[in-house]
């Protein structure tokens, strides 16, 4: 779900996301990305065989709902109210299916803590739902949520494509000290966040387990060969700048964390950068 792979190459989804944002077809020659049916301009015919758009992304992983979800939130794209304290935050992105096609009409139901780390359980402050537009895009205006004991900073969200099961998950902020101690934290759910004149702008693209035609290739491109292992080890507490090897290549740590199985350097570019 990142814009770059662990080798630094721009992913197909990044090209498609940029094309969607610009309202134009993605150039087929860019970074060797093949043309897809949905990147064609109006009037162009789809190729006889449309290549798969799998750039290594699995469906967005689910996470616990937690104790503070409430149904029947108001439909709105802004959770701000008059006099709302906190650092303004905008979160935008796209919702894709398994063939990397955007999905319109997806329900997204967001809820979060206020700037003091408290949830509104009697009303609907910092709660709201919306739907993706015809391009599969969404945008939320809110504030950076506060902290409360036991958890790192996060947003909750439920997603449901028309006629499909609900995905419940959470979104996280990079470089938060508590990311390393929160047992629920998953680096695959890190947003891309940047400062914007005293506010924050975040981006995240969801991938739902929704079959699409054409679906992913039955013969995906094999992973680079190499002997697993090296100096990286699950259970080790790594700090920013630590260097490890895994499967041959070397990696530098981008964010302090305690390594877990499944978080091997090639799998989590949010935590490790190829040297």
mmCIF file of C-alpha atoms in Angstrom:
data_model
loop_
_atom_site.group_PDB
_atom_site.id
_atom_site.type_symbol
_atom_site.label_atom_id
_atom_site.label_comp_id
_atom_site.label_asym_id
_atom_site.label_seq_id
_atom_site.Cartn_x
_atom_site.Cartn_y
_atom_site.Cartn_z
ATOM 1 C CA UNK A 1 0.000 0.000 0.000
ATOM 2 C CA UNK A 2 3.023 2.222 -0.123
ATOM 3 C CA UNK A 3 3.974 4.214 -3.188
ATOM 4 C CA UNK A 4 7.330 2.492 -3.426
ATOM 5 C CA UNK A 5 8.469 -1.072 -3.101
ATOM 6 C CA UNK A 6 11.327 -2.095 -0.809
ATOM 7 C CA UNK A 7 13.607 -1.780 -3.845
ATOM 8 C CA UNK A 8 12.594 1.828 -4.414
ATOM 9 C CA UNK A 9 10.599 1.176 -7.598
ATOM 10 C CA UNK A 10 7.301 2.958 -8.037
ATOM 11 C CA UNK A 11 4.462 0.437 -7.858
ATOM 12 C CA UNK A 12 1.708 0.004 -10.407
ATOM 13 C CA UNK A 13 -0.827 1.155 -7.823
ATOM 14 C CA UNK A 14 1.134 4.384 -7.272
ATOM 15 C CA UNK A 15 0.964 5.150 -10.994
ATOM 16 C CA UNK A 16 -2.740 4.350 -11.114
ATOM 17 C CA UNK A 17 -3.394 6.440 -7.994
ATOM 18 C CA UNK A 18 -1.610 9.412 -9.552
ATOM 19 C CA UNK A 19 -3.583 8.993 -12.757
ATOM 20 C CA UNK A 20 -6.868 8.851 -10.865
ATOM 21 C CA UNK A 21 -5.979 11.969 -8.899
ATOM 22 C CA UNK A 22 -5.137 13.784 -12.120
ATOM 23 C CA UNK A 23 -8.275 12.544 -13.848
ATOM 24 C CA UNK A 24 -6.292 11.070 -16.732
ATOM 25 C CA UNK A 25 -5.035 7.784 -18.081
ATOM 26 C CA UNK A 26 -1.764 6.482 -16.683
ATOM 27 C CA UNK A 27 0.982 6.401 -19.319
ATOM 28 C CA UNK A 28 1.714 2.785 -20.186
ATOM 29 C CA UNK A 29 5.429 3.402 -20.577
ATOM 30 C CA UNK A 30 5.901 4.882 -17.095
ATOM 31 C CA UNK A 31 8.234 2.640 -15.076
ATOM 32 C CA UNK A 32 7.383 -0.263 -17.355
ATOM 33 C CA UNK A 33 3.803 -0.421 -16.103
ATOM 34 C CA UNK A 34 1.489 -2.200 -18.584
ATOM 35 C CA UNK A 35 -1.710 -0.489 -19.701
ATOM 36 C CA UNK A 36 -4.832 -1.562 -17.839
ATOM 37 C CA UNK A 37 -8.394 -1.410 -19.104
ATOM 38 C CA UNK A 38 -9.319 1.186 -16.503
ATOM 39 C CA UNK A 39 -6.432 3.494 -17.442
ATOM 40 C CA UNK A 40 -7.686 3.942 -20.991
ATOM 41 C CA UNK A 41 -9.255 7.217 -22.042
ATOM 42 C CA UNK A 42 -12.841 7.339 -23.226
ATOM 43 C CA UNK A 43 -13.334 5.750 -26.628
ATOM 44 C CA UNK A 44 -10.283 3.482 -26.456
ATOM 45 C CA UNK A 45 -10.813 -0.253 -26.636
ATOM 46 C CA UNK A 46 -9.535 -2.536 -23.911
ATOM 47 C CA UNK A 47 -6.658 -4.819 -24.934
ATOM 48 C CA UNK A 48 -7.482 -8.456 -25.608
ATOM 49 C CA UNK A 49 -5.545 -9.505 -22.508
ATOM 50 C CA UNK A 50 -5.412 -7.003 -19.663
ATOM 51 C CA UNK A 51 -2.382 -7.555 -17.411
ATOM 52 C CA UNK A 52 -2.913 -8.043 -13.687
ATOM 53 C CA UNK A 53 -2.269 -5.080 -11.414
ATOM 54 C CA UNK A 54 -0.775 -6.946 -8.455
ATOM 55 C CA UNK A 55 2.234 -5.025 -7.097
ATOM 56 C CA UNK A 56 2.592 -7.156 -3.969
ATOM 57 C CA UNK A 57 -0.385 -5.772 -2.066
ATOM 58 C CA UNK A 58 -2.615 -8.126 -0.141
ATOM 59 C CA UNK A 59 -6.062 -7.031 1.047
ATOM 60 C CA UNK A 60 -5.870 -4.478 3.851
ATOM 61 C CA UNK A 61 -5.520 -6.450 7.109
ATOM 62 C CA UNK A 62 -8.399 -6.368 9.607
ATOM 63 C CA UNK A 63 -8.038 -5.167 13.187
ATOM 64 C CA UNK A 64 -10.138 -5.245 16.324
ATOM 65 C CA UNK A 65 -13.204 -2.999 16.485
ATOM 66 C CA UNK A 66 -12.440 -1.981 20.064
ATOM 67 C CA UNK A 67 -15.028 -1.016 22.674
ATOM 68 C CA UNK A 68 -16.094 2.383 21.319
ATOM 69 C CA UNK A 69 -17.816 1.750 17.977
ATOM 70 C CA UNK A 70 -21.369 3.127 17.587
ATOM 71 C CA UNK A 71 -23.672 2.411 14.625
ATOM 72 C CA UNK A 72 -25.803 5.029 12.858
ATOM 73 C CA UNK A 73 -23.146 7.734 12.637
ATOM 74 C CA UNK A 74 -24.091 10.822 10.591
ATOM 75 C CA UNK A 75 -23.130 10.960 6.938
ATOM 76 C CA UNK A 76 -20.422 13.612 6.569
ATOM 77 C CA UNK A 77 -16.899 14.057 5.252
ATOM 78 C CA UNK A 78 -15.826 16.492 8.000
ATOM 79 C CA UNK A 79 -15.805 15.630 11.694
ATOM 80 C CA UNK A 80 -14.905 19.188 12.695
ATOM 81 C CA UNK A 81 -17.311 21.328 14.704
ATOM 82 C CA UNK A 82 -17.144 24.994 15.678
ATOM 83 C CA UNK A 83 -14.383 25.533 18.218
ATOM 84 C CA UNK A 84 -13.016 22.000 17.875
ATOM 85 C CA UNK A 85 -9.537 21.959 19.447
ATOM 86 C CA UNK A 86 -6.718 19.937 17.965
ATOM 87 C CA UNK A 87 -4.394 19.771 14.972
ATOM 88 C CA UNK A 88 -6.390 19.660 11.757
ATOM 89 C CA UNK A 89 -5.949 16.447 9.758
ATOM 90 C CA UNK A 90 -7.108 15.482 6.285
ATOM 91 C CA UNK A 91 -7.033 11.833 5.243
ATOM 92 C CA UNK A 92 -7.534 10.930 1.593
ATOM 93 C CA UNK A 93 -7.080 7.909 -0.623
ATOM 94 C CA UNK A 94 -8.715 5.304 -2.790
ATOM 95 C CA UNK A 95 -10.396 1.943 -2.266
ATOM 96 C CA UNK A 96 -9.292 -0.790 -4.680
ATOM 97 C CA UNK A 97 -10.388 -4.371 -5.316
ATOM 98 C CA UNK A 98 -8.182 -7.395 -5.978
ATOM 99 C CA UNK A 99 -7.504 -6.397 -9.608
ATOM 100 C CA UNK A 100 -6.454 -2.872 -8.587
ATOM 101 C CA UNK A 101 -9.634 -1.321 -9.942
ATOM 102 C CA UNK A 102 -11.182 1.454 -7.819
ATOM 103 C CA UNK A 103 -14.515 0.635 -6.187
ATOM 104 C CA UNK A 104 -17.221 3.313 -6.144
ATOM 105 C CA UNK A 105 -19.922 3.415 -3.484
ATOM 106 C CA UNK A 106 -17.848 1.862 -0.693
ATOM 107 C CA UNK A 107 -19.105 2.770 2.790
ATOM 108 C CA UNK A 108 -16.384 4.110 5.116
ATOM 109 C CA UNK A 109 -17.388 4.660 8.749
ATOM 110 C CA UNK A 110 -14.735 6.524 10.786
ATOM 111 C CA UNK A 111 -14.499 7.048 14.546
ATOM 112 C CA UNK A 112 -11.706 8.308 16.788
ATOM 113 C CA UNK A 113 -10.695 9.881 20.087
ATOM 114 C CA UNK A 114 -10.659 13.639 20.563
ATOM 115 C CA UNK A 115 -7.457 15.603 21.191
ATOM 116 C CA UNK A 116 -7.528 14.497 24.864
ATOM 117 C CA UNK A 117 -7.840 10.808 23.991
ATOM 118 C CA UNK A 118 -11.543 10.527 24.883
ATOM 119 C CA UNK A 119 -14.335 8.985 22.790
ATOM 120 C CA UNK A 120 -17.830 10.471 22.650
ATOM 121 C CA UNK A 121 -20.021 7.517 23.675
ATOM 122 C CA UNK A 122 -23.205 9.528 24.195
ATOM 123 C CA UNK A 123 -23.225 11.466 20.928
ATOM 124 C CA UNK A 124 -21.428 11.395 17.588
ATOM 125 C CA UNK A 125 -18.481 13.770 17.946
ATOM 126 C CA UNK A 126 -15.594 12.489 15.805
ATOM 127 C CA UNK A 127 -17.852 9.882 14.217
ATOM 128 C CA UNK A 128 -19.131 9.887 10.664
ATOM 129 C CA UNK A 129 -19.568 7.861 7.504
ATOM 130 C CA UNK A 130 -19.207 8.558 3.799
ATOM 131 C CA UNK A 131 -19.030 6.742 0.455
ATOM 132 C CA UNK A 132 -16.301 6.572 -2.181
ATOM 133 C CA UNK A 133 -17.046 8.561 -5.325
ATOM 134 C CA UNK A 134 -17.109 7.288 -8.908
ATOM 135 C CA UNK A 135 -13.295 7.152 -8.887
ATOM 136 C CA UNK A 136 -13.165 5.093 -5.694
ATOM 137 C CA UNK A 137 -11.820 8.117 -3.789
ATOM 138 C CA UNK A 138 -12.583 9.319 -0.268
ATOM 139 C CA UNK A 139 -11.523 12.292 1.849
ATOM 140 C CA UNK A 140 -11.970 12.936 5.572
ATOM 141 C CA UNK A 141 -11.411 16.183 7.481
ATOM 142 C CA UNK A 142 -10.830 15.740 11.212
ATOM 143 C CA UNK A 143 -8.128 16.317 13.850
ATOM 144 C CA UNK A 144 -5.123 14.296 14.942
ATOM 145 C CA UNK A 145 -6.520 11.971 17.637
ATOM 146 C CA UNK A 146 -5.148 12.147 21.162
ATOM 147 C CA UNK A 147 -3.496 9.385 23.152
ATOM 148 C CA UNK A 148 -4.943 7.281 25.934
ATOM 149 C CA UNK A 149 -3.350 4.547 28.085
ATOM 150 C CA UNK A 150 -2.297 1.377 26.314
ATOM 151 C CA UNK A 151 -2.657 2.560 22.715
ATOM 152 C CA UNK A 152 -0.709 4.462 20.123
ATOM 153 C CA UNK A 153 -2.315 7.201 18.023
ATOM 154 C CA UNK A 154 -4.869 5.729 15.585
ATOM 155 C CA UNK A 155 -8.090 6.086 13.602
ATOM 156 C CA UNK A 156 -10.815 3.439 13.412
ATOM 157 C CA UNK A 157 -12.654 2.631 10.188
ATOM 158 C CA UNK A 158 -15.141 0.130 8.818
ATOM 159 C CA UNK A 159 -15.397 -0.394 5.062
ATOM 160 C CA UNK A 160 -18.052 -2.236 3.080
ATOM 161 C CA UNK A 161 -18.240 -2.526 -0.685
ATOM 162 C CA UNK A 162 -21.769 -2.977 -2.055
ATOM 163 C CA UNK A 163 -22.978 -6.469 -1.258
ATOM 164 C CA UNK A 164 -19.683 -7.494 0.381
ATOM 165 C CA UNK A 165 -18.606 -8.238 3.983
ATOM 166 C CA UNK A 166 -17.467 -5.478 6.335
ATOM 167 C CA UNK A 167 -13.743 -4.874 6.882
ATOM 168 C CA UNK A 168 -12.943 -3.383 10.298
ATOM 169 C CA UNK A 169 -9.447 -1.992 10.683
ATOM 170 C CA UNK A 170 -7.348 0.898 12.055
ATOM 171 C CA UNK A 171 -4.925 3.456 10.602
ATOM 172 C CA UNK A 172 -1.683 4.543 12.244
ATOM 173 C CA UNK A 173 0.722 7.486 12.219
ATOM 174 C CA UNK A 174 4.445 7.058 11.451
ATOM 175 C CA UNK A 175 7.170 7.838 13.997
ATOM 176 C CA UNK A 176 4.883 7.593 17.024
ATOM 177 C CA UNK A 177 6.853 6.409 20.094
ATOM 178 C CA UNK A 178 4.010 4.150 21.195
ATOM 179 C CA UNK A 179 3.990 2.250 17.898
ATOM 180 C CA UNK A 180 6.743 0.132 19.414
ATOM 181 C CA UNK A 181 4.770 -0.822 22.531
ATOM 182 C CA UNK A 182 1.202 -1.088 21.215
ATOM 183 C CA UNK A 183 0.495 -4.819 20.788
ATOM 184 C CA UNK A 184 -2.222 -4.094 18.197
ATOM 185 C CA UNK A 185 -0.082 -1.836 15.980
ATOM 186 C CA UNK A 186 0.531 -3.163 12.455
ATOM 187 C CA UNK A 187 3.043 -1.328 10.203
ATOM 188 C CA UNK A 188 1.050 -2.362 7.123
ATOM 189 C CA UNK A 189 -1.588 0.133 8.290
ATOM 190 C CA UNK A 190 0.707 3.154 8.522
ATOM 191 C CA UNK A 191 -0.544 6.221 6.695
ATOM 192 C CA UNK A 192 1.735 8.513 4.738
ATOM 193 C CA UNK A 193 1.633 11.778 6.703
ATOM 194 C CA UNK A 194 3.164 15.191 6.035
ATOM 195 C CA UNK A 195 3.003 18.616 7.658
ATOM 196 C CA UNK A 196 0.950 21.249 5.840
ATOM 197 C CA UNK A 197 1.250 24.702 7.368
ATOM 198 C CA UNK A 198 0.381 23.749 10.929
ATOM 199 C CA UNK A 199 -2.004 20.992 9.848
ATOM 200 C CA UNK A 200 -1.381 17.414 8.721
ATOM 201 C CA UNK A 201 -2.193 15.671 5.449
ATOM 202 C CA UNK A 202 -2.371 11.874 5.372
ATOM 203 C CA UNK A 203 -2.942 9.348 2.607
ATOM 204 C CA UNK A 204 -3.885 5.674 2.616
ATOM 205 C CA UNK A 205 -5.238 3.331 -0.052
ATOM 206 C CA UNK A 206 -7.395 0.407 1.022
ATOM 207 C CA UNK A 207 -7.486 -2.919 -0.817
ATOM 208 C CA UNK A 208 -10.672 -4.902 -0.232
ATOM 209 C CA UNK A 209 -11.101 -8.615 -0.801
ATOM 210 C CA UNK A 210 -13.432 -7.971 -3.717
ATOM 211 C CA UNK A 211 -13.014 -10.109 -6.853
ATOM 212 C CA UNK A 212 -12.754 -8.092 -10.042
ATOM 213 C CA UNK A 213 -12.512 -8.995 -13.718
ATOM 214 C CA UNK A 214 -9.770 -9.453 -14.665
ATOM 215 C CA UNK A 215 -8.498 -10.788 -11.360
ATOM 216 C CA UNK A 216 -4.891 -11.150 -10.229
ATOM 217 C CA UNK A 217 -2.659 -13.230 -12.423
ATOM 218 C CA UNK A 218 -2.616 -16.934 -11.464
ATOM 219 C CA UNK A 219 1.146 -16.855 -11.960
ATOM 220 C CA UNK A 220 2.436 -13.788 -10.100
ATOM 221 C CA UNK A 221 5.952 -12.571 -10.599
ATOM 222 C CA UNK A 222 8.179 -14.591 -8.260
ATOM 223 C CA UNK A 223 9.920 -12.829 -5.383
ATOM 224 C CA UNK A 224 13.640 -12.189 -5.732
ATOM 225 C CA UNK A 225 15.636 -15.278 -4.988
ATOM 226 C CA UNK A 226 17.884 -15.453 -1.989
ATOM 227 C CA UNK A 227 18.472 -17.428 1.161
ATOM 228 C CA UNK A 228 16.108 -16.276 3.934
ATOM 229 C CA UNK A 229 17.745 -15.255 7.123
ATOM 230 C CA UNK A 230 20.690 -13.046 7.961
ATOM 231 C CA UNK A 231 21.180 -10.852 10.992
ATOM 232 C CA UNK A 232 17.491 -9.840 11.215
ATOM 233 C CA UNK A 233 15.704 -11.769 13.967
ATOM 234 C CA UNK A 234 12.143 -11.759 15.285
ATOM 235 C CA UNK A 235 11.894 -10.551 18.883
ATOM 236 C CA UNK A 236 14.751 -8.067 18.514
ATOM 237 C CA UNK A 237 14.145 -4.431 19.504
ATOM 238 C CA UNK A 238 15.492 -2.319 16.630
ATOM 239 C CA UNK A 239 16.239 1.396 16.729
ATOM 240 C CA UNK A 240 16.258 3.973 13.947
ATOM 241 C CA UNK A 241 19.443 3.540 11.927
ATOM 242 C CA UNK A 242 20.122 -0.085 12.927
ATOM 243 C CA UNK A 243 21.462 -2.171 10.046
ATOM 244 C CA UNK A 244 20.539 -5.791 9.309
ATOM 245 C CA UNK A 245 20.768 -8.279 6.482
ATOM 246 C CA UNK A 246 17.969 -10.511 5.264
ATOM 247 C CA UNK A 247 18.082 -12.881 2.320
ATOM 248 C CA UNK A 248 21.368 -11.335 1.221
ATOM 249 C CA UNK A 249 20.625 -7.590 0.940
ATOM 250 C CA UNK A 250 21.208 -5.108 3.747
ATOM 251 C CA UNK A 251 18.499 -2.894 5.274
ATOM 252 C CA UNK A 252 18.415 0.206 7.485
ATOM 253 C CA UNK A 253 15.774 0.649 10.187
ATOM 254 C CA UNK A 254 13.402 3.593 9.601
ATOM 255 C CA UNK A 255 11.306 3.332 12.779
ATOM 256 C CA UNK A 256 11.953 1.838 16.207
ATOM 257 C CA UNK A 257 10.038 -1.419 16.717
ATOM 258 C CA UNK A 258 10.258 -4.942 18.077
ATOM 259 C CA UNK A 259 10.508 -7.370 15.171
ATOM 260 C CA UNK A 260 7.804 -9.975 14.688
ATOM 261 C CA UNK A 261 7.386 -12.872 12.270
ATOM 262 C CA UNK A 262 5.883 -11.460 9.084
ATOM 263 C CA UNK A 263 7.697 -8.131 9.522
ATOM 264 C CA UNK A 264 10.806 -9.237 7.647
ATOM 265 C CA UNK A 265 12.526 -6.250 5.972
ATOM 266 C CA UNK A 266 11.317 -6.953 2.404
ATOM 267 C CA UNK A 267 7.713 -7.143 3.654
ATOM 268 C CA UNK A 268 7.525 -3.835 5.553
ATOM 269 C CA UNK A 269 9.092 -0.897 3.654
ATOM 270 C CA UNK A 270 7.603 1.389 6.303
ATOM 271 C CA UNK A 271 10.087 -0.079 8.799
ATOM 272 C CA UNK A 272 13.109 -0.968 6.637
ATOM 273 C CA UNK A 273 14.876 0.656 3.692
ATOM 274 C CA UNK A 274 17.072 -1.296 1.301
ATOM 275 C CA UNK A 275 20.667 -0.123 1.567
#
